[in-house]
């Protein structure tokens, strides 16, 4: 299964990319599974596992980490942001 993953804010900066097309291994069926798969890459990717208030969207709809991921989906990760 192939999905498009979008990264925003601090994730985009840390990873040096705003998006990627990714072929997922068997067993990656939810946003949480995708998050764990990406975090397992190590280094900057590990941030995905450390954000406590990470927001996620599938096909531009905000979803919980338990949401299913299907072929062709667009999955976006939004880390918490600060500002003033």
PDB file of N, CA and C in Angstrom:
ATOM      1  N   UNK A   1       0.852  -1.161   0.000  1.00  0.00           N
ATOM      2  CA  UNK A   1       0.000   0.000   0.000  1.00  0.00           C
ATOM      3  C   UNK A   1       0.906   1.234   0.000  1.00  0.00           C
ATOM      4  N   UNK A   2       0.544   2.216  -0.806  1.00  0.00           N
ATOM      5  CA  UNK A   2       1.306   3.459  -0.884  1.00  0.00           C
ATOM      6  C   UNK A   2       0.444   4.622  -0.419  1.00  0.00           C
ATOM      7  N   UNK A   3       1.016   5.471   0.440  1.00  0.00           N
ATOM      8  CA  UNK A   3       0.333   6.667   0.935  1.00  0.00           C
ATOM      9  C   UNK A   3       1.250   7.872   0.753  1.00  0.00           C
ATOM     10  N   UNK A   4       0.659   9.044   0.812  1.00  0.00           N
ATOM     11  CA  UNK A   4       1.423  10.287   0.826  1.00  0.00           C
ATOM     12  C   UNK A   4       1.409  10.812   2.252  1.00  0.00           C
ATOM     13  N   UNK A   5       2.579  11.131   2.762  1.00  0.00           N
ATOM     14  CA  UNK A   5       2.690  11.642   4.131  1.00  0.00           C
ATOM     15  C   UNK A   5       3.141  13.095   4.064  1.00  0.00           C
ATOM     16  N   UNK A   6       2.421  13.963   4.773  1.00  0.00           N
ATOM     17  CA  UNK A   6       2.744  15.386   4.823  1.00  0.00           C
ATOM     18  C   UNK A   6       3.227  15.740   6.228  1.00  0.00           C
ATOM     19  N   UNK A   7       4.247  16.587   6.289  1.00  0.00           N
ATOM     20  CA  UNK A   7       4.821  17.024   7.566  1.00  0.00           C
ATOM     21  C   UNK A   7       4.702  18.539   7.667  1.00  0.00           C
ATOM     22  N   UNK A   8       4.350  19.018   8.843  1.00  0.00           N
ATOM     23  CA  UNK A   8       4.174  20.454   9.056  1.00  0.00           C
ATOM     24  C   UNK A   8       4.988  20.943  10.249  1.00  0.00           C
ATOM     25  N   UNK A   9       5.195  22.245  10.280  1.00  0.00           N
ATOM     26  CA  UNK A   9       5.831  22.958  11.392  1.00  0.00           C
ATOM     27  C   UNK A   9       7.192  22.354  11.754  1.00  0.00           C
ATOM     28  N   UNK A  10       7.414  22.065  13.032  1.00  0.00           N
ATOM     29  CA  UNK A  10       8.722  21.593  13.505  1.00  0.00           C
ATOM     30  C   UNK A  10       9.146  20.284  12.839  1.00  0.00           C
ATOM     31  N   UNK A  11       8.187  19.426  12.513  1.00  0.00           N
ATOM     32  CA  UNK A  11       8.531  18.175  11.826  1.00  0.00           C
ATOM     33  C   UNK A  11       9.105  18.451  10.446  1.00  0.00           C
ATOM     34  N   UNK A  12       8.476  19.347   9.740  1.00  0.00           N
ATOM     35  CA  UNK A  12       8.946  19.715   8.403  1.00  0.00           C
ATOM     36  C   UNK A  12      10.370  20.240   8.473  1.00  0.00           C
ATOM     37  N   UNK A  13      10.648  21.079   9.447  1.00  0.00           N
ATOM     38  CA  UNK A  13      11.990  21.645   9.612  1.00  0.00           C
ATOM     39  C   UNK A  13      13.012  20.571  10.001  1.00  0.00           C
ATOM     40  N   UNK A  14      12.658  19.726  10.960  1.00  0.00           N
ATOM     41  CA  UNK A  14      13.591  18.706  11.446  1.00  0.00           C
ATOM     42  C   UNK A  14      13.902  17.661  10.378  1.00  0.00           C
ATOM     43  N   UNK A  15      12.908  17.323   9.570  1.00  0.00           N
ATOM     44  CA  UNK A  15      13.091  16.279   8.568  1.00  0.00           C
ATOM     45  C   UNK A  15      13.625  16.820   7.248  1.00  0.00           C
ATOM     46  N   UNK A  16      13.516  18.134   7.066  1.00  0.00           N
ATOM     47  CA  UNK A  16      13.975  18.733   5.822  1.00  0.00           C
ATOM     48  C   UNK A  16      13.109  18.365   4.632  1.00  0.00           C
ATOM     49  N   UNK A  17      11.861  18.011   4.899  1.00  0.00           N
ATOM     50  CA  UNK A  17      10.934  17.646   3.825  1.00  0.00           C
ATOM     51  C   UNK A  17       9.508  17.963   4.261  1.00  0.00           C
ATOM     52  N   UNK A  18       8.694  18.334   3.301  1.00  0.00           N
ATOM     53  CA  UNK A  18       7.297  18.617   3.620  1.00  0.00           C
ATOM     54  C   UNK A  18       6.388  17.442   3.288  1.00  0.00           C
ATOM     55  N   UNK A  19       6.887  16.496   2.465  1.00  0.00           N
ATOM     56  CA  UNK A  19       6.052  15.351   2.108  1.00  0.00           C
ATOM     57  C   UNK A  19       6.899  14.231   1.528  1.00  0.00           C
ATOM     58  N   UNK A  20       6.288  13.062   1.465  1.00  0.00           N
ATOM     59  CA  UNK A  20       6.914  11.926   0.796  1.00  0.00           C
ATOM     60  C   UNK A  20       5.837  10.919   0.423  1.00  0.00           C
ATOM     61  N   UNK A  21       6.103  10.169  -0.617  1.00  0.00           N
ATOM     62  CA  UNK A  21       5.265   9.036  -0.992  1.00  0.00           C
ATOM     63  C   UNK A  21       5.934   7.816  -0.392  1.00  0.00           C
ATOM     64  N   UNK A  22       5.140   6.989   0.274  1.00  0.00           N
ATOM     65  CA  UNK A  22       5.725   5.915   1.058  1.00  0.00           C
ATOM     66  C   UNK A  22       4.975   4.604   0.846  1.00  0.00           C
ATOM     67  N   UNK A  23       5.704   3.568   0.469  1.00  0.00           N
ATOM     68  CA  UNK A  23       5.136   2.223   0.387  1.00  0.00           C
ATOM     69  C   UNK A  23       5.207   1.614   1.783  1.00  0.00           C
ATOM     70  N   UNK A  24       4.072   1.227   2.317  1.00  0.00           N
ATOM     71  CA  UNK A  24       4.008   0.728   3.685  1.00  0.00           C
ATOM     72  C   UNK A  24       4.099  -0.789   3.732  1.00  0.00           C
ATOM     73  N   UNK A  25       4.788  -1.312   4.736  1.00  0.00           N
ATOM     74  CA  UNK A  25       4.859  -2.769   4.885  1.00  0.00           C
ATOM     75  C   UNK A  25       3.531  -3.318   5.412  1.00  0.00           C
ATOM     76  N   UNK A  26       3.348  -4.602   5.260  1.00  0.00           N
ATOM     77  CA  UNK A  26       2.165  -5.256   5.821  1.00  0.00           C
ATOM     78  C   UNK A  26       2.122  -4.991   7.317  1.00  0.00           C
ATOM     79  N   UNK A  27       0.947  -4.839   7.831  1.00  0.00           N
ATOM     80  CA  UNK A  27       0.795  -4.603   9.264  1.00  0.00           C
ATOM     81  C   UNK A  27       0.609  -3.147   9.625  1.00  0.00           C
ATOM     82  N   UNK A  28       0.877  -2.229   8.712  1.00  0.00           N
ATOM     83  CA  UNK A  28       0.628  -0.813   8.970  1.00  0.00           C
ATOM     84  C   UNK A  28      -0.787  -0.518   8.482  1.00  0.00           C
ATOM     85  N   UNK A  29      -1.724  -0.428   9.431  1.00  0.00           N
ATOM     86  CA  UNK A  29      -3.131  -0.295   9.075  1.00  0.00           C
ATOM     87  C   UNK A  29      -3.791   0.946   9.653  1.00  0.00           C
ATOM     88  N   UNK A  30      -3.121   1.601  10.623  1.00  0.00           N
ATOM     89  CA  UNK A  30      -3.700   2.785  11.262  1.00  0.00           C
ATOM     90  C   UNK A  30      -2.685   3.923  11.256  1.00  0.00           C
ATOM     91  N   UNK A  31      -3.148   5.103  11.607  1.00  0.00           N
ATOM     92  CA  UNK A  31      -2.248   6.249  11.719  1.00  0.00           C
ATOM     93  C   UNK A  31      -1.197   5.978  12.792  1.00  0.00           C
ATOM     94  N   UNK A  32      -1.592   5.339  13.881  1.00  0.00           N
ATOM     95  CA  UNK A  32      -0.631   4.999  14.943  1.00  0.00           C
ATOM     96  C   UNK A  32       0.441   4.047  14.424  1.00  0.00           C
ATOM     97  N   UNK A  33       0.041   3.070  13.617  1.00  0.00           N
ATOM     98  CA  UNK A  33       1.013   2.151  13.027  1.00  0.00           C
ATOM     99  C   UNK A  33       1.982   2.907  12.124  1.00  0.00           C
ATOM    100  N   UNK A  34       1.452   3.829  11.327  1.00  0.00           N
ATOM    101  CA  UNK A  34       2.291   4.627  10.433  1.00  0.00           C
ATOM    102  C   UNK A  34       3.257   5.477  11.243  1.00  0.00           C
ATOM    103  N   UNK A  35       2.757   6.102  12.293  1.00  0.00           N
ATOM    104  CA  UNK A  35       3.603   6.925  13.170  1.00  0.00           C
ATOM    105  C   UNK A  35       4.749   6.087  13.733  1.00  0.00           C
ATOM    106  N   UNK A  36       4.445   4.895  14.226  1.00  0.00           N
ATOM    107  CA  UNK A  36       5.476   4.015  14.792  1.00  0.00           C
ATOM    108  C   UNK A  36       6.471   3.576  13.716  1.00  0.00           C
ATOM    109  N   UNK A  37       5.971   3.276  12.532  1.00  0.00           N
ATOM    110  CA  UNK A  37       6.835   2.865  11.425  1.00  0.00           C
ATOM    111  C   UNK A  37       7.820   3.980  11.079  1.00  0.00           C
ATOM    112  N   UNK A  38       7.326   5.207  11.001  1.00  0.00           N
ATOM    113  CA  UNK A  38       8.195   6.344  10.674  1.00  0.00           C
ATOM    114  C   UNK A  38       9.180   6.618  11.808  1.00  0.00           C
ATOM    115  N   UNK A  39       8.718   6.579  13.041  1.00  0.00           N
ATOM    116  CA  UNK A  39       9.585   6.853  14.193  1.00  0.00           C
ATOM    117  C   UNK A  39      10.719   5.832  14.286  1.00  0.00           C
ATOM    118  N   UNK A  40      10.467   4.608  13.826  1.00  0.00           N
ATOM    119  CA  UNK A  40      11.483   3.559  13.879  1.00  0.00           C
ATOM    120  C   UNK A  40      12.665   3.848  12.953  1.00  0.00           C
ATOM    121  N   UNK A  41      12.527   4.829  12.069  1.00  0.00           N
ATOM    122  CA  UNK A  41      13.644   5.221  11.217  1.00  0.00           C
ATOM    123  C   UNK A  41      14.780   5.827  12.043  1.00  0.00           C
ATOM    124  N   UNK A  42      14.463   6.282  13.243  1.00  0.00           N
ATOM    125  CA  UNK A  42      15.469   6.856  14.130  1.00  0.00           C
ATOM    126  C   UNK A  42      15.743   8.320  13.850  1.00  0.00           C
ATOM    127  N   UNK A  43      16.741   8.847  14.542  1.00  0.00           N
ATOM    128  CA  UNK A  43      17.177  10.240  14.455  1.00  0.00           C
ATOM    129  C   UNK A  43      15.987  11.194  14.498  1.00  0.00           C
ATOM    130  N   UNK A  44      15.887  12.107  13.543  1.00  0.00           N
ATOM    131  CA  UNK A  44      14.824  13.123  13.557  1.00  0.00           C
ATOM    132  C   UNK A  44      13.438  12.497  13.507  1.00  0.00           C
ATOM    133  N   UNK A  45      13.336  11.320  12.903  1.00  0.00           N
ATOM    134  CA  UNK A  45      12.036  10.650  12.794  1.00  0.00           C
ATOM    135  C   UNK A  45      11.493  10.262  14.163  1.00  0.00           C
ATOM    136  N   UNK A  46      12.367  10.035  15.115  1.00  0.00           N
ATOM    137  CA  UNK A  46      11.944   9.660  16.456  1.00  0.00           C
ATOM    138  C   UNK A  46      11.063  10.702  17.115  1.00  0.00           C
ATOM    139  N   UNK A  47      11.132  11.942  16.633  1.00  0.00           N
ATOM    140  CA  UNK A  47      10.276  12.997  17.173  1.00  0.00           C
ATOM    141  C   UNK A  47       8.800  12.659  17.036  1.00  0.00           C
ATOM    142  N   UNK A  48       8.455  11.921  16.007  1.00  0.00           N
ATOM    143  CA  UNK A  48       7.051  11.549  15.816  1.00  0.00           C
ATOM    144  C   UNK A  48       6.502  10.815  17.026  1.00  0.00           C
ATOM    145  N   UNK A  49       7.330  10.000  17.649  1.00  0.00           N
ATOM    146  CA  UNK A  49       6.889   9.239  18.819  1.00  0.00           C
ATOM    147  C   UNK A  49       6.862  10.090  20.078  1.00  0.00           C
ATOM    148  N   UNK A  50       7.635  11.168  20.104  1.00  0.00           N
ATOM    149  CA  UNK A  50       7.762  11.948  21.328  1.00  0.00           C
ATOM    150  C   UNK A  50       6.731  13.058  21.479  1.00  0.00           C
ATOM    151  N   UNK A  51       6.105  13.489  20.401  1.00  0.00           N
ATOM    152  CA  UNK A  51       5.102  14.555  20.505  1.00  0.00           C
ATOM    153  C   UNK A  51       3.853  14.024  21.197  1.00  0.00           C
ATOM    154  N   UNK A  52       3.509  14.639  22.311  1.00  0.00           N
ATOM    155  CA  UNK A  52       2.338  14.191  23.063  1.00  0.00           C
ATOM    156  C   UNK A  52       1.039  14.694  22.458  1.00  0.00           C
ATOM    157  N   UNK A  53       1.060  15.847  21.842  1.00  0.00           N
ATOM    158  CA  UNK A  53      -0.156  16.436  21.284  1.00  0.00           C
ATOM    159  C   UNK A  53      -0.129  16.445  19.762  1.00  0.00           C
ATOM    160  N   UNK A  54       0.458  15.421  19.173  1.00  0.00           N
ATOM    161  CA  UNK A  54       0.533  15.332  17.725  1.00  0.00           C
ATOM    162  C   UNK A  54      -0.865  15.212  17.138  1.00  0.00           C
ATOM    163  N   UNK A  55      -1.178  16.089  16.191  1.00  0.00           N
ATOM    164  CA  UNK A  55      -2.467  16.038  15.498  1.00  0.00           C
ATOM    165  C   UNK A  55      -2.256  15.339  14.169  1.00  0.00           C
ATOM    166  N   UNK A  56      -3.283  14.641  13.705  1.00  0.00           N
ATOM    167  CA  UNK A  56      -3.179  13.876  12.470  1.00  0.00           C
ATOM    168  C   UNK A  56      -4.426  14.104  11.616  1.00  0.00           C
ATOM    169  N   UNK A  57      -4.222  14.030  10.320  1.00  0.00           N
ATOM    170  CA  UNK A  57      -5.341  14.128   9.385  1.00  0.00           C
ATOM    171  C   UNK A  57      -5.164  13.062   8.313  1.00  0.00           C
ATOM    172  N   UNK A  58      -6.269  12.505   7.884  1.00  0.00           N
ATOM    173  CA  UNK A  58      -6.286  11.588   6.751  1.00  0.00           C
ATOM    174  C   UNK A  58      -7.217  12.199   5.716  1.00  0.00           C
ATOM    175  N   UNK A  59      -6.668  12.441   4.544  1.00  0.00           N
ATOM    176  CA  UNK A  59      -7.427  13.061   3.455  1.00  0.00           C
ATOM    177  C   UNK A  59      -8.104  14.358   3.901  1.00  0.00           C
ATOM    178  N   UNK A  60      -7.351  15.156   4.644  1.00  0.00           N
ATOM    179  CA  UNK A  60      -7.722  16.490   5.112  1.00  0.00           C
ATOM    180  C   UNK A  60      -8.818  16.508   6.171  1.00  0.00           C
ATOM    181  N   UNK A  61      -9.079  15.368   6.803  1.00  0.00           N
ATOM    182  CA  UNK A  61     -10.006  15.300   7.936  1.00  0.00           C
ATOM    183  C   UNK A  61      -9.210  14.946   9.175  1.00  0.00           C
ATOM    184  N   UNK A  62      -9.339  15.739  10.242  1.00  0.00           N
ATOM    185  CA  UNK A  62      -8.656  15.449  11.490  1.00  0.00           C
ATOM    186  C   UNK A  62      -9.182  14.125  12.044  1.00  0.00           C
ATOM    187  N   UNK A  63      -8.246  13.264  12.464  1.00  0.00           N
ATOM    188  CA  UNK A  63      -8.614  11.918  12.923  1.00  0.00           C
ATOM    189  C   UNK A  63      -7.801  11.550  14.162  1.00  0.00           C
ATOM    190  N   UNK A  64      -8.279  10.560  14.928  1.00  0.00           N
ATOM    191  CA  UNK A  64      -7.469  10.031  16.039  1.00  0.00           C
ATOM    192  C   UNK A  64      -6.418   9.080  15.486  1.00  0.00           C
ATOM    193  N   UNK A  65      -5.463   8.727  16.312  1.00  0.00           N
ATOM    194  CA  UNK A  65      -4.410   7.805  15.905  1.00  0.00           C
ATOM    195  C   UNK A  65      -4.946   6.421  15.531  1.00  0.00           C
ATOM    196  N   UNK A  66      -6.137   6.117  15.953  1.00  0.00           N
ATOM    197  CA  UNK A  66      -6.735   4.809  15.661  1.00  0.00           C
ATOM    198  C   UNK A  66      -7.367   4.746  14.268  1.00  0.00           C
ATOM    199  N   UNK A  67      -7.380   5.859  13.546  1.00  0.00           N
ATOM    200  CA  UNK A  67      -8.004   5.893  12.214  1.00  0.00           C
ATOM    201  C   UNK A  67      -7.273   4.971  11.245  1.00  0.00           C
ATOM    202  N   UNK A  68      -8.041   4.338  10.378  1.00  0.00           N
ATOM    203  CA  UNK A  68      -7.483   3.427   9.372  1.00  0.00           C
ATOM    204  C   UNK A  68      -6.757   4.210   8.282  1.00  0.00           C
ATOM    205  N   UNK A  69      -5.746   3.569   7.711  1.00  0.00           N
ATOM    206  CA  UNK A  69      -5.008   4.115   6.571  1.00  0.00           C
ATOM    207  C   UNK A  69      -5.193   3.140   5.410  1.00  0.00           C
ATOM    208  N   UNK A  70      -5.584   3.703   4.250  1.00  0.00           N
ATOM    209  CA  UNK A  70      -5.829   2.868   3.083  1.00  0.00           C
ATOM    210  C   UNK A  70      -4.970   3.310   1.905  1.00  0.00           C
ATOM    211  N   UNK A  71      -4.869   2.455   0.923  1.00  0.00           N
ATOM    212  CA  UNK A  71      -4.137   2.744  -0.306  1.00  0.00           C
ATOM    213  C   UNK A  71      -4.525   4.112  -0.851  1.00  0.00           C
ATOM    214  N   UNK A  72      -3.514   4.926  -1.165  1.00  0.00           N
ATOM    215  CA  UNK A  72      -3.735   6.229  -1.778  1.00  0.00           C
ATOM    216  C   UNK A  72      -4.079   7.359  -0.824  1.00  0.00           C
ATOM    217  N   UNK A  73      -4.188   7.072   0.470  1.00  0.00           N
ATOM    218  CA  UNK A  73      -4.526   8.120   1.441  1.00  0.00           C
ATOM    219  C   UNK A  73      -3.414   9.157   1.550  1.00  0.00           C
ATOM    220  N   UNK A  74      -3.813  10.339   1.967  1.00  0.00           N
ATOM    221  CA  UNK A  74      -2.880  11.414   2.315  1.00  0.00           C
ATOM    222  C   UNK A  74      -2.951  11.561   3.830  1.00  0.00           C
ATOM    223  N   UNK A  75      -1.836  11.333   4.502  1.00  0.00           N
ATOM    224  CA  UNK A  75      -1.782  11.405   5.962  1.00  0.00           C
ATOM    225  C   UNK A  75      -0.886  12.568   6.350  1.00  0.00           C
ATOM    226  N   UNK A  76      -1.404  13.471   7.178  1.00  0.00           N
ATOM    227  CA  UNK A  76      -0.645  14.651   7.598  1.00  0.00           C
ATOM    228  C   UNK A  76      -0.409  14.611   9.106  1.00  0.00           C
ATOM    229  N   UNK A  77       0.793  15.028   9.499  1.00  0.00           N
ATOM    230  CA  UNK A  77       1.154  15.114  10.916  1.00  0.00           C
ATOM    231  C   UNK A  77       1.427  16.568  11.275  1.00  0.00           C
ATOM    232  N   UNK A  78       0.762  17.040  12.338  1.00  0.00           N
ATOM    233  CA  UNK A  78       0.892  18.406  12.809  1.00  0.00           C
ATOM    234  C   UNK A  78       1.398  18.385  14.256  1.00  0.00           C
ATOM    235  N   UNK A  79       2.661  18.711  14.495  1.00  0.00           N
ATOM    236  CA  UNK A  79       3.148  18.752  15.876  1.00  0.00           C
ATOM    237  C   UNK A  79       2.599  19.987  16.589  1.00  0.00           C
ATOM    238  N   UNK A  80       2.648  19.973  17.912  1.00  0.00           N
ATOM    239  CA  UNK A  80       2.199  21.160  18.647  1.00  0.00           C
ATOM    240  C   UNK A  80       3.077  22.353  18.271  1.00  0.00           C
ATOM    241  N   UNK A  81       2.482  23.524  18.202  1.00  0.00           N
ATOM    242  CA  UNK A  81       3.233  24.729  17.868  1.00  0.00           C
ATOM    243  C   UNK A  81       3.084  25.743  18.983  1.00  0.00           C
ATOM    244  N   UNK A  82       4.073  26.598  19.096  1.00  0.00           N
ATOM    245  CA  UNK A  82       4.005  27.688  20.062  1.00  0.00           C
ATOM    246  C   UNK A  82       4.175  28.988  19.320  1.00  0.00           C
ATOM    247  N   UNK A  83       3.785  30.015  19.939  1.00  0.00           N
ATOM    248  CA  UNK A  83       3.933  31.316  19.300  1.00  0.00           C
ATOM    249  C   UNK A  83       3.343  32.393  20.189  1.00  0.00           C
ATOM    250  N   UNK A  84       3.408  33.555  19.703  1.00  0.00           N
ATOM    251  CA  UNK A  84       2.877  34.619  20.537  1.00  0.00           C
ATOM    252  C   UNK A  84       2.672  35.884  19.770  1.00  0.00           C
TER     253      UNK A  84
END
